[in-house]
């Protein structure tokens, strides 16, 4: 996606919303039905792009629901289109503010002298740690390399550049390092109805190790990643969440391919820090109901 290439700090979910706003603004049509069709075609295209689509899927679903209310309040298509664009920009503004809100929620849980384990690269976790450094807190972070794309290396460089005492570790060293840390702080690509999370492969293993050694697991995530799915195990995750589009189109045996994400059940999560507040996993379903009302 062009937005993701040009704006490194933008997540896939936010890029998807910006794309839908561009469709409303630039693709001129004359009926609500045509506009709906264009938006749905754009959503389908993004779900088949070569990017992880968990956040794209949930973000687009919430966006479509949020702007659709405009159709109930207007008589002319021009007025409807204008209101949909206004509501869409309000939705985008809320998304752009969400990361900062989440980071502030988590700030008091990053204590002086604490040791934190994080996994892969999370923009919201990065921002929370940068906010902690600005607040003159001193702490140490261990970051997994996070195969297969080694995204932890990018996170490590960004933390070091921000002045954080950060150490890159092998994915297989999670159990070894876990006994040294005070908390686990991770992001999420998606949050399920049960309060579990869908995140970079290896998150589930990290959660198991944390529970065994009684370390709290804090998930930092924006509410647009809340999704109306209820997986019971790894096999329940949609294939389009687990594999890139080119892998699905290749016709290869998926049982021989490495999944990009896994599912961590709510029993492994202590708290979720969101722009809606600090939630227990069991509170997520109530917040989802409010989001979709």
PDB file of N, CA and C in Angstrom, residues 87-186:
ATOM      1  N   UNK A  87     -17.861  12.421   8.927  1.00  0.00           N
ATOM      2  CA  UNK A  87     -17.809  11.378   9.957  1.00  0.00           C
ATOM      3  C   UNK A  87     -16.543  10.537   9.811  1.00  0.00           C
ATOM      4  N   UNK A  88     -16.163  10.299   8.566  1.00  0.00           N
ATOM      5  CA  UNK A  88     -14.931   9.534   8.308  1.00  0.00           C
ATOM      6  C   UNK A  88     -13.709  10.234   8.845  1.00  0.00           C
ATOM      7  N   UNK A  89     -13.645  11.549   8.683  1.00  0.00           N
ATOM      8  CA  UNK A  89     -12.501  12.308   9.192  1.00  0.00           C
ATOM      9  C   UNK A  89     -12.500  12.364  10.723  1.00  0.00           C
ATOM     10  N   UNK A  90     -13.693  12.403  11.323  1.00  0.00           N
ATOM     11  CA  UNK A  90     -13.794  12.338  12.788  1.00  0.00           C
ATOM     12  C   UNK A  90     -13.251  10.997  13.278  1.00  0.00           C
ATOM     13  N   UNK A  91     -13.640   9.923  12.580  1.00  0.00           N
ATOM     14  CA  UNK A  91     -13.180   8.578  12.925  1.00  0.00           C
ATOM     15  C   UNK A  91     -11.662   8.490  12.821  1.00  0.00           C
ATOM     16  N   UNK A  92     -11.094   9.039  11.734  1.00  0.00           N
ATOM     17  CA  UNK A  92      -9.640   9.019  11.533  1.00  0.00           C
ATOM     18  C   UNK A  92      -8.931   9.810  12.627  1.00  0.00           C
ATOM     19  N   UNK A  93      -9.469  10.974  12.982  1.00  0.00           N
ATOM     20  CA  UNK A  93      -8.857  11.787  14.042  1.00  0.00           C
ATOM     21  C   UNK A  93      -8.807  11.013  15.362  1.00  0.00           C
ATOM     22  N   UNK A  94      -9.885  10.282  15.663  1.00  0.00           N
ATOM     23  CA  UNK A  94      -9.918   9.476  16.886  1.00  0.00           C
ATOM     24  C   UNK A  94      -8.838   8.397  16.853  1.00  0.00           C
ATOM     25  N   UNK A  95      -8.664   7.796  15.678  1.00  0.00           N
ATOM     26  CA  UNK A  95      -7.633   6.768  15.526  1.00  0.00           C
ATOM     27  C   UNK A  95      -6.240   7.345  15.744  1.00  0.00           C
ATOM     28  N   UNK A  96      -6.000   8.528  15.182  1.00  0.00           N
ATOM     29  CA  UNK A  96      -4.680   9.140  15.275  1.00  0.00           C
ATOM     30  C   UNK A  96      -4.357   9.568  16.705  1.00  0.00           C
ATOM     31  N   UNK A  97      -5.395   9.895  17.482  1.00  0.00           N
ATOM     32  CA  UNK A  97      -5.199  10.283  18.882  1.00  0.00           C
ATOM     33  C   UNK A  97      -5.045   9.066  19.802  1.00  0.00           C
ATOM     34  N   UNK A  98      -5.527   7.908  19.327  1.00  0.00           N
ATOM     35  CA  UNK A  98      -5.616   6.722  20.192  1.00  0.00           C
ATOM     36  C   UNK A  98      -4.265   6.269  20.721  1.00  0.00           C
ATOM     37  N   UNK A  99      -3.252   6.274  19.875  1.00  0.00           N
ATOM     38  CA  UNK A  99      -1.942   5.759  20.287  1.00  0.00           C
ATOM     39  C   UNK A  99      -1.384   6.548  21.465  1.00  0.00           C
ATOM     40  N   UNK A 100      -1.521   7.864  21.414  1.00  0.00           N
ATOM     41  CA  UNK A 100      -1.047   8.705  22.506  1.00  0.00           C
ATOM     42  C   UNK A 100      -1.813   8.446  23.803  1.00  0.00           C
ATOM     43  N   UNK A 101      -3.112   8.229  23.686  1.00  0.00           N
ATOM     44  CA  UNK A 101      -3.934   7.937  24.870  1.00  0.00           C
ATOM     45  C   UNK A 101      -3.508   6.627  25.517  1.00  0.00           C
ATOM     46  N   UNK A 102      -3.263   5.628  24.675  1.00  0.00           N
ATOM     47  CA  UNK A 102      -2.838   4.314  25.194  1.00  0.00           C
ATOM     48  C   UNK A 102      -1.496   4.438  25.897  1.00  0.00           C
ATOM     49  N   UNK A 103      -0.566   5.164  25.276  1.00  0.00           N
ATOM     50  CA  UNK A 103       0.772   5.337  25.861  1.00  0.00           C
ATOM     51  C   UNK A 103       0.695   5.992  27.240  1.00  0.00           C
ATOM     52  N   UNK A 104      -0.180   6.984  27.391  1.00  0.00           N
ATOM     53  CA  UNK A 104      -0.336   7.666  28.683  1.00  0.00           C
ATOM     54  C   UNK A 104      -0.940   6.728  29.735  1.00  0.00           C
ATOM     55  N   UNK A 105      -1.878   5.872  29.287  1.00  0.00           N
ATOM     56  CA  UNK A 105      -2.490   4.913  30.221  1.00  0.00           C
ATOM     57  C   UNK A 105      -1.429   3.986  30.811  1.00  0.00           C
ATOM     58  N   UNK A 106      -0.459   3.609  29.976  1.00  0.00           N
ATOM     59  CA  UNK A 106       0.546   2.617  30.397  1.00  0.00           C
ATOM     60  C   UNK A 106       1.713   3.226  31.170  1.00  0.00           C
ATOM     61  N   UNK A 107       1.833   4.550  31.124  1.00  0.00           N
ATOM     62  CA  UNK A 107       3.018   5.215  31.674  1.00  0.00           C
ATOM     63  C   UNK A 107       3.280   4.872  33.141  1.00  0.00           C
ATOM     64  N   UNK A 108       2.224   4.849  33.952  1.00  0.00           N
ATOM     65  CA  UNK A 108       2.417   4.604  35.385  1.00  0.00           C
ATOM     66  C   UNK A 108       2.814   3.166  35.693  1.00  0.00           C
ATOM     67  N   UNK A 109       2.690   2.272  34.704  1.00  0.00           N
ATOM     68  CA  UNK A 109       3.058   0.869  34.909  1.00  0.00           C
ATOM     69  C   UNK A 109       4.516   0.600  34.525  1.00  0.00           C
ATOM     70  N   UNK A 110       5.173   1.619  33.961  1.00  0.00           N
ATOM     71  CA  UNK A 110       6.610   1.525  33.686  1.00  0.00           C
ATOM     72  C   UNK A 110       7.331   2.227  34.830  1.00  0.00           C
ATOM     73  N   UNK A 111       7.916   1.437  35.714  1.00  0.00           N
ATOM     74  CA  UNK A 111       8.508   1.983  36.945  1.00  0.00           C
ATOM     75  C   UNK A 111      10.020   2.136  36.797  1.00  0.00           C
ATOM     76  N   UNK A 112      10.575   3.038  37.575  1.00  0.00           N
ATOM     77  CA  UNK A 112      12.032   3.196  37.627  1.00  0.00           C
ATOM     78  C   UNK A 112      12.681   1.876  38.030  1.00  0.00           C
ATOM     79  N   UNK A 113      13.691   1.476  37.261  1.00  0.00           N
ATOM     80  CA  UNK A 113      14.443   0.275  37.586  1.00  0.00           C
ATOM     81  C   UNK A 113      13.819  -1.026  37.119  1.00  0.00           C
ATOM     82  N   UNK A 114      12.658  -0.957  36.471  1.00  0.00           N
ATOM     83  CA  UNK A 114      12.003  -2.204  36.051  1.00  0.00           C
ATOM     84  C   UNK A 114      12.617  -2.750  34.764  1.00  0.00           C
ATOM     85  N   UNK A 115      12.434  -4.039  34.581  1.00  0.00           N
ATOM     86  CA  UNK A 115      12.891  -4.715  33.363  1.00  0.00           C
ATOM     87  C   UNK A 115      11.654  -5.212  32.614  1.00  0.00           C
ATOM     88  N   UNK A 116      11.601  -4.899  31.314  1.00  0.00           N
ATOM     89  CA  UNK A 116      10.423  -5.178  30.493  1.00  0.00           C
ATOM     90  C   UNK A 116      10.808  -6.081  29.327  1.00  0.00           C
ATOM     91  N   UNK A 117       9.973  -7.049  29.051  1.00  0.00           N
ATOM     92  CA  UNK A 117      10.146  -7.890  27.865  1.00  0.00           C
ATOM     93  C   UNK A 117       9.060  -7.520  26.866  1.00  0.00           C
ATOM     94  N   UNK A 118       9.453  -7.252  25.630  1.00  0.00           N
ATOM     95  CA  UNK A 118       8.481  -6.990  24.572  1.00  0.00           C
ATOM     96  C   UNK A 118       8.791  -7.864  23.365  1.00  0.00           C
ATOM     97  N   UNK A 119       7.814  -7.976  22.474  1.00  0.00           N
ATOM     98  CA  UNK A 119       7.916  -8.899  21.341  1.00  0.00           C
ATOM     99  C   UNK A 119       7.665  -8.161  20.038  1.00  0.00           C
ATOM    100  N   UNK A 120       8.535  -8.392  19.050  1.00  0.00           N
ATOM    101  CA  UNK A 120       8.363  -7.823  17.727  1.00  0.00           C
ATOM    102  C   UNK A 120       8.418  -6.292  17.793  1.00  0.00           C
ATOM    103  N   UNK A 121       7.714  -5.636  16.886  1.00  0.00           N
ATOM    104  CA  UNK A 121       7.695  -4.164  16.846  1.00  0.00           C
ATOM    105  C   UNK A 121       6.259  -3.678  16.984  1.00  0.00           C
ATOM    106  N   UNK A 122       6.015  -2.902  18.023  1.00  0.00           N
ATOM    107  CA  UNK A 122       4.705  -2.300  18.240  1.00  0.00           C
ATOM    108  C   UNK A 122       4.876  -0.794  18.345  1.00  0.00           C
ATOM    109  N   UNK A 123       4.186  -0.053  17.490  1.00  0.00           N
ATOM    110  CA  UNK A 123       4.311   1.404  17.515  1.00  0.00           C
ATOM    111  C   UNK A 123       3.783   1.992  18.819  1.00  0.00           C
ATOM    112  N   UNK A 124       2.707   1.411  19.338  1.00  0.00           N
ATOM    113  CA  UNK A 124       2.121   1.956  20.563  1.00  0.00           C
ATOM    114  C   UNK A 124       3.001   1.636  21.786  1.00  0.00           C
ATOM    115  N   UNK A 125       3.619   0.464  21.815  1.00  0.00           N
ATOM    116  CA  UNK A 125       4.565   0.136  22.891  1.00  0.00           C
ATOM    117  C   UNK A 125       5.781   1.059  22.803  1.00  0.00           C
ATOM    118  N   UNK A 126       6.263   1.281  21.600  1.00  0.00           N
ATOM    119  CA  UNK A 126       7.394   2.201  21.391  1.00  0.00           C
ATOM    120  C   UNK A 126       7.061   3.582  21.934  1.00  0.00           C
ATOM    121  N   UNK A 127       5.867   4.087  21.624  1.00  0.00           N
ATOM    122  CA  UNK A 127       5.493   5.423  22.089  1.00  0.00           C
ATOM    123  C   UNK A 127       5.394   5.474  23.613  1.00  0.00           C
ATOM    124  N   UNK A 128       4.848   4.415  24.213  1.00  0.00           N
ATOM    125  CA  UNK A 128       4.743   4.367  25.678  1.00  0.00           C
ATOM    126  C   UNK A 128       6.123   4.425  26.322  1.00  0.00           C
ATOM    127  N   UNK A 129       7.072   3.709  25.747  1.00  0.00           N
ATOM    128  CA  UNK A 129       8.432   3.687  26.310  1.00  0.00           C
ATOM    129  C   UNK A 129       9.142   5.014  26.095  1.00  0.00           C
ATOM    130  N   UNK A 130       8.878   5.662  24.961  1.00  0.00           N
ATOM    131  CA  UNK A 130       9.463   6.983  24.720  1.00  0.00           C
ATOM    132  C   UNK A 130       8.880   8.004  25.708  1.00  0.00           C
ATOM    133  N   UNK A 131       7.575   7.896  25.974  1.00  0.00           N
ATOM    134  CA  UNK A 131       6.937   8.787  26.964  1.00  0.00           C
ATOM    135  C   UNK A 131       7.562   8.578  28.349  1.00  0.00           C
ATOM    136  N   UNK A 132       7.876   7.318  28.675  1.00  0.00           N
ATOM    137  CA  UNK A 132       8.488   7.009  29.973  1.00  0.00           C
ATOM    138  C   UNK A 132       9.884   7.616  30.079  1.00  0.00           C
ATOM    139  N   UNK A 133      10.643   7.561  28.974  1.00  0.00           N
ATOM    140  CA  UNK A 133      11.981   8.173  28.950  1.00  0.00           C
ATOM    141  C   UNK A 133      11.865   9.686  29.134  1.00  0.00           C
ATOM    142  N   UNK A 134      10.886  10.295  28.478  1.00  0.00           N
ATOM    143  CA  UNK A 134      10.670  11.750  28.614  1.00  0.00           C
ATOM    144  C   UNK A 134      10.300  12.122  30.045  1.00  0.00           C
ATOM    145  N   UNK A 135       9.667  11.158  30.756  1.00  0.00           N
ATOM    146  CA  UNK A 135       9.290  11.389  32.158  1.00  0.00           C
ATOM    147  C   UNK A 135      10.446  11.060  33.105  1.00  0.00           C
ATOM    148  N   UNK A 136      11.641  10.901  32.511  1.00  0.00           N
ATOM    149  CA  UNK A 136      12.876  10.633  33.283  1.00  0.00           C
ATOM    150  C   UNK A 136      12.856   9.298  34.028  1.00  0.00           C
ATOM    151  N   UNK A 137      12.146   8.340  33.491  1.00  0.00           N
ATOM    152  CA  UNK A 137      12.162   7.004  34.084  1.00  0.00           C
ATOM    153  C   UNK A 137      13.306   6.206  33.469  1.00  0.00           C
ATOM    154  N   UNK A 138      13.933   5.379  34.276  1.00  0.00           N
ATOM    155  CA  UNK A 138      15.041   4.555  33.805  1.00  0.00           C
ATOM    156  C   UNK A 138      14.638   3.096  33.921  1.00  0.00           C
ATOM    157  N   UNK A 139      14.687   2.388  32.831  1.00  0.00           N
ATOM    158  CA  UNK A 139      14.253   0.998  32.807  1.00  0.00           C
ATOM    159  C   UNK A 139      15.010   0.272  31.700  1.00  0.00           C
ATOM    160  N   UNK A 140      14.922  -1.042  31.727  1.00  0.00           N
ATOM    161  CA  UNK A 140      15.627  -1.864  30.744  1.00  0.00           C
ATOM    162  C   UNK A 140      14.614  -2.685  29.948  1.00  0.00           C
ATOM    163  N   UNK A 141      14.848  -2.812  28.656  1.00  0.00           N
ATOM    164  CA  UNK A 141      13.919  -3.539  27.785  1.00  0.00           C
ATOM    165  C   UNK A 141      14.650  -4.654  27.041  1.00  0.00           C
ATOM    166  N   UNK A 142      14.027  -5.830  27.024  1.00  0.00           N
ATOM    167  CA  UNK A 142      14.485  -6.942  26.187  1.00  0.00           C
ATOM    168  C   UNK A 142      13.501  -7.071  25.023  1.00  0.00           C
ATOM    169  N   UNK A 143      14.018  -7.134  23.810  1.00  0.00           N
ATOM    170  CA  UNK A 143      13.165  -7.241  22.617  1.00  0.00           C
ATOM    171  C   UNK A 143      13.518  -8.495  21.850  1.00  0.00           C
ATOM    172  N   UNK A 144      12.517  -9.295  21.526  1.00  0.00           N
ATOM    173  CA  UNK A 144      12.760 -10.480  20.693  1.00  0.00           C
ATOM    174  C   UNK A 144      13.089 -10.051  19.264  1.00  0.00           C
ATOM    175  N   UNK A 145      13.940 -10.818  18.604  1.00  0.00           N
ATOM    176  CA  UNK A 145      14.262 -10.564  17.194  1.00  0.00           C
ATOM    177  C   UNK A 145      12.988 -10.637  16.344  1.00  0.00           C
ATOM    178  N   UNK A 146      12.135 -11.595  16.666  1.00  0.00           N
ATOM    179  CA  UNK A 146      10.831 -11.770  16.025  1.00  0.00           C
ATOM    180  C   UNK A 146      10.937 -12.186  14.555  1.00  0.00           C
ATOM    181  N   UNK A 147      11.336 -13.441  14.367  1.00  0.00           N
ATOM    182  CA  UNK A 147      11.342 -14.026  13.027  1.00  0.00           C
ATOM    183  C   UNK A 147       9.894 -14.205  12.565  1.00  0.00           C
ATOM    184  N   UNK A 148       9.616 -14.308  11.265  1.00  0.00           N
ATOM    185  CA  UNK A 148      10.599 -14.420  10.173  1.00  0.00           C
ATOM    186  C   UNK A 148      11.083 -13.095   9.592  1.00  0.00           C
ATOM    187  N   UNK A 149      10.440 -11.964   9.930  1.00  0.00           N
ATOM    188  CA  UNK A 149      10.859 -10.702   9.309  1.00  0.00           C
ATOM    189  C   UNK A 149      11.826  -9.904  10.177  1.00  0.00           C
ATOM    190  N   UNK A 150      12.161 -10.437  11.371  1.00  0.00           N
ATOM    191  CA  UNK A 150      13.105  -9.786  12.279  1.00  0.00           C
ATOM    192  C   UNK A 150      12.708  -8.335  12.605  1.00  0.00           C
ATOM    193  N   UNK A 151      11.408  -8.116  12.799  1.00  0.00           N
ATOM    194  CA  UNK A 151      10.899  -6.765  13.078  1.00  0.00           C
ATOM    195  C   UNK A 151      11.384  -6.236  14.420  1.00  0.00           C
ATOM    196  N   UNK A 152      11.803  -7.142  15.319  1.00  0.00           N
ATOM    197  CA  UNK A 152      12.342  -6.705  16.601  1.00  0.00           C
ATOM    198  C   UNK A 152      13.621  -5.901  16.449  1.00  0.00           C
ATOM    199  N   UNK A 153      14.361  -6.146  15.371  1.00  0.00           N
ATOM    200  CA  UNK A 153      15.601  -5.392  15.137  1.00  0.00           C
ATOM    201  C   UNK A 153      15.295  -3.911  14.924  1.00  0.00           C
ATOM    202  N   UNK A 154      14.200  -3.630  14.215  1.00  0.00           N
ATOM    203  CA  UNK A 154      13.788  -2.237  13.978  1.00  0.00           C
ATOM    204  C   UNK A 154      13.378  -1.596  15.304  1.00  0.00           C
ATOM    205  N   UNK A 155      12.596  -2.328  16.096  1.00  0.00           N
ATOM    206  CA  UNK A 155      12.161  -1.834  17.407  1.00  0.00           C
ATOM    207  C   UNK A 155      13.373  -1.537  18.289  1.00  0.00           C
ATOM    208  N   UNK A 156      14.338  -2.423  18.273  1.00  0.00           N
ATOM    209  CA  UNK A 156      15.548  -2.248  19.075  1.00  0.00           C
ATOM    210  C   UNK A 156      16.284  -0.966  18.691  1.00  0.00           C
ATOM    211  N   UNK A 157      16.458  -0.738  17.399  1.00  0.00           N
ATOM    212  CA  UNK A 157      17.153   0.468  16.925  1.00  0.00           C
ATOM    213  C   UNK A 157      16.397   1.728  17.339  1.00  0.00           C
ATOM    214  N   UNK A 158      15.055   1.683  17.242  1.00  0.00           N
ATOM    215  CA  UNK A 158      14.256   2.859  17.597  1.00  0.00           C
ATOM    216  C   UNK A 158      14.314   3.146  19.096  1.00  0.00           C
ATOM    217  N   UNK A 159      14.315   2.097  19.906  1.00  0.00           N
ATOM    218  CA  UNK A 159      14.404   2.290  21.353  1.00  0.00           C
ATOM    219  C   UNK A 159      15.768   2.841  21.755  1.00  0.00           C
ATOM    220  N   UNK A 160      16.817   2.292  21.184  1.00  0.00           N
ATOM    221  CA  UNK A 160      18.177   2.772  21.487  1.00  0.00           C
ATOM    222  C   UNK A 160      18.319   4.238  21.076  1.00  0.00           C
ATOM    223  N   UNK A 161      17.775   4.570  19.899  1.00  0.00           N
ATOM    224  CA  UNK A 161      17.838   5.957  19.421  1.00  0.00           C
ATOM    225  C   UNK A 161      17.093   6.910  20.358  1.00  0.00           C
ATOM    226  N   UNK A 162      16.069   6.393  21.040  1.00  0.00           N
ATOM    227  CA  UNK A 162      15.281   7.213  21.971  1.00  0.00           C
ATOM    228  C   UNK A 162      15.916   7.282  23.360  1.00  0.00           C
ATOM    229  N   UNK A 163      17.018   6.555  23.548  1.00  0.00           N
ATOM    230  CA  UNK A 163      17.718   6.595  24.828  1.00  0.00           C
ATOM    231  C   UNK A 163      17.329   5.507  25.805  1.00  0.00           C
ATOM    232  N   UNK A 164      16.643   4.451  25.296  1.00  0.00           N
ATOM    233  CA  UNK A 164      16.228   3.339  26.146  1.00  0.00           C
ATOM    234  C   UNK A 164      17.345   2.300  26.212  1.00  0.00           C
ATOM    235  N   UNK A 165      17.580   1.758  27.399  1.00  0.00           N
ATOM    236  CA  UNK A 165      18.538   0.667  27.582  1.00  0.00           C
ATOM    237  C   UNK A 165      17.877  -0.607  27.050  1.00  0.00           C
ATOM    238  N   UNK A 166      18.217  -0.993  25.830  1.00  0.00           N
ATOM    239  CA  UNK A 166      17.504  -2.083  25.148  1.00  0.00           C
ATOM    240  C   UNK A 166      18.453  -3.181  24.704  1.00  0.00           C
ATOM    241  N   UNK A 167      18.015  -4.425  24.850  1.00  0.00           N
ATOM    242  CA  UNK A 167      18.804  -5.597  24.464  1.00  0.00           C
ATOM    243  C   UNK A 167      17.983  -6.476  23.532  1.00  0.00           C
ATOM    244  N   UNK A 168      18.561  -6.832  22.393  1.00  0.00           N
ATOM    245  CA  UNK A 168      17.904  -7.718  21.429  1.00  0.00           C
ATOM    246  C   UNK A 168      18.183  -9.164  21.811  1.00  0.00           C
ATOM    247  N   UNK A 169      17.139  -9.990  21.871  1.00  0.00           N
ATOM    248  CA  UNK A 169      17.328 -11.402  22.241  1.00  0.00           C
ATOM    249  C   UNK A 169      16.732 -12.322  21.180  1.00  0.00           C
ATOM    250  N   UNK A 170      17.191 -13.548  21.156  1.00  0.00           N
ATOM    251  CA  UNK A 170      16.623 -14.552  20.268  1.00  0.00           C
ATOM    252  C   UNK A 170      15.193 -14.883  20.703  1.00  0.00           C
ATOM    253  N   UNK A 171      14.348 -15.246  19.758  1.00  0.00           N
ATOM    254  CA  UNK A 171      12.983 -15.681  20.092  1.00  0.00           C
ATOM    255  C   UNK A 171      13.019 -16.866  21.050  1.00  0.00           C
ATOM    256  N   UNK A 172      13.986 -17.730  20.849  1.00  0.00           N
ATOM    257  CA  UNK A 172      14.093 -18.941  21.666  1.00  0.00           C
ATOM    258  C   UNK A 172      14.624 -18.666  23.071  1.00  0.00           C
ATOM    259  N   UNK A 173      15.021 -17.400  23.342  1.00  0.00           N
ATOM    260  CA  UNK A 173      15.554 -17.049  24.663  1.00  0.00           C
ATOM    261  C   UNK A 173      14.483 -16.469  25.595  1.00  0.00           C
ATOM    262  N   UNK A 174      13.226 -16.471  25.152  1.00  0.00           N
ATOM    263  CA  UNK A 174      12.144 -15.882  25.954  1.00  0.00           C
ATOM    264  C   UNK A 174      12.070 -16.528  27.340  1.00  0.00           C
ATOM    265  N   UNK A 175      12.105 -17.855  27.396  1.00  0.00           N
ATOM    266  CA  UNK A 175      12.036 -18.546  28.681  1.00  0.00           C
ATOM    267  C   UNK A 175      13.207 -18.224  29.571  1.00  0.00           C
ATOM    268  N   UNK A 176      14.386 -18.102  28.984  1.00  0.00           N
ATOM    269  CA  UNK A 176      15.606 -17.791  29.728  1.00  0.00           C
ATOM    270  C   UNK A 176      15.539 -16.392  30.351  1.00  0.00           C
ATOM    271  N   UNK A 177      15.037 -15.434  29.563  1.00  0.00           N
ATOM    272  CA  UNK A 177      15.006 -14.036  30.004  1.00  0.00           C
ATOM    273  C   UNK A 177      13.829 -13.757  30.944  1.00  0.00           C
ATOM    274  N   UNK A 178      12.745 -14.537  30.796  1.00  0.00           N
ATOM    275  CA  UNK A 178      11.506 -14.245  31.524  1.00  0.00           C
ATOM    276  C   UNK A 178      11.717 -14.118  33.033  1.00  0.00           C
ATOM    277  N   UNK A 179      12.572 -14.941  33.602  1.00  0.00           N
ATOM    278  CA  UNK A 179      12.751 -14.888  35.066  1.00  0.00           C
ATOM    279  C   UNK A 179      13.405 -13.596  35.519  1.00  0.00           C
ATOM    280  N   UNK A 180      14.045 -12.862  34.586  1.00  0.00           N
ATOM    281  CA  UNK A 180      14.727 -11.616  34.948  1.00  0.00           C
ATOM    282  C   UNK A 180      13.802 -10.398  34.898  1.00  0.00           C
ATOM    283  N   UNK A 181      12.707 -10.498  34.150  1.00  0.00           N
ATOM    284  CA  UNK A 181      11.895  -9.307  33.896  1.00  0.00           C
ATOM    285  C   UNK A 181      10.800  -9.129  34.943  1.00  0.00           C
ATOM    286  N   UNK A 182      10.287  -7.897  35.007  1.00  0.00           N
ATOM    287  CA  UNK A 182       9.199  -7.579  35.933  1.00  0.00           C
ATOM    288  C   UNK A 182       7.836  -7.639  35.235  1.00  0.00           C
ATOM    289  N   UNK A 183       7.797  -7.188  33.983  1.00  0.00           N
ATOM    290  CA  UNK A 183       6.539  -7.189  33.233  1.00  0.00           C
ATOM    291  C   UNK A 183       6.792  -7.537  31.771  1.00  0.00           C
ATOM    292  N   UNK A 184       5.736  -7.991  31.123  1.00  0.00           N
ATOM    293  CA  UNK A 184       5.745  -8.184  29.674  1.00  0.00           C
ATOM    294  C   UNK A 184       4.810  -7.130  29.084  1.00  0.00           C
ATOM    295  N   UNK A 185       5.286  -6.394  28.100  1.00  0.00           N
ATOM    296  CA  UNK A 185       4.476  -5.333  27.483  1.00  0.00           C
ATOM    297  C   UNK A 185       4.509  -5.512  25.967  1.00  0.00           C
ATOM    298  N   UNK A 186       3.346  -5.795  25.398  1.00  0.00           N
ATOM    299  CA  UNK A 186       3.276  -6.111  23.972  1.00  0.00           C
ATOM    300  C   UNK A 186       2.125  -5.353  23.303  1.00  0.00           C
TER     301      UNK A 186
END
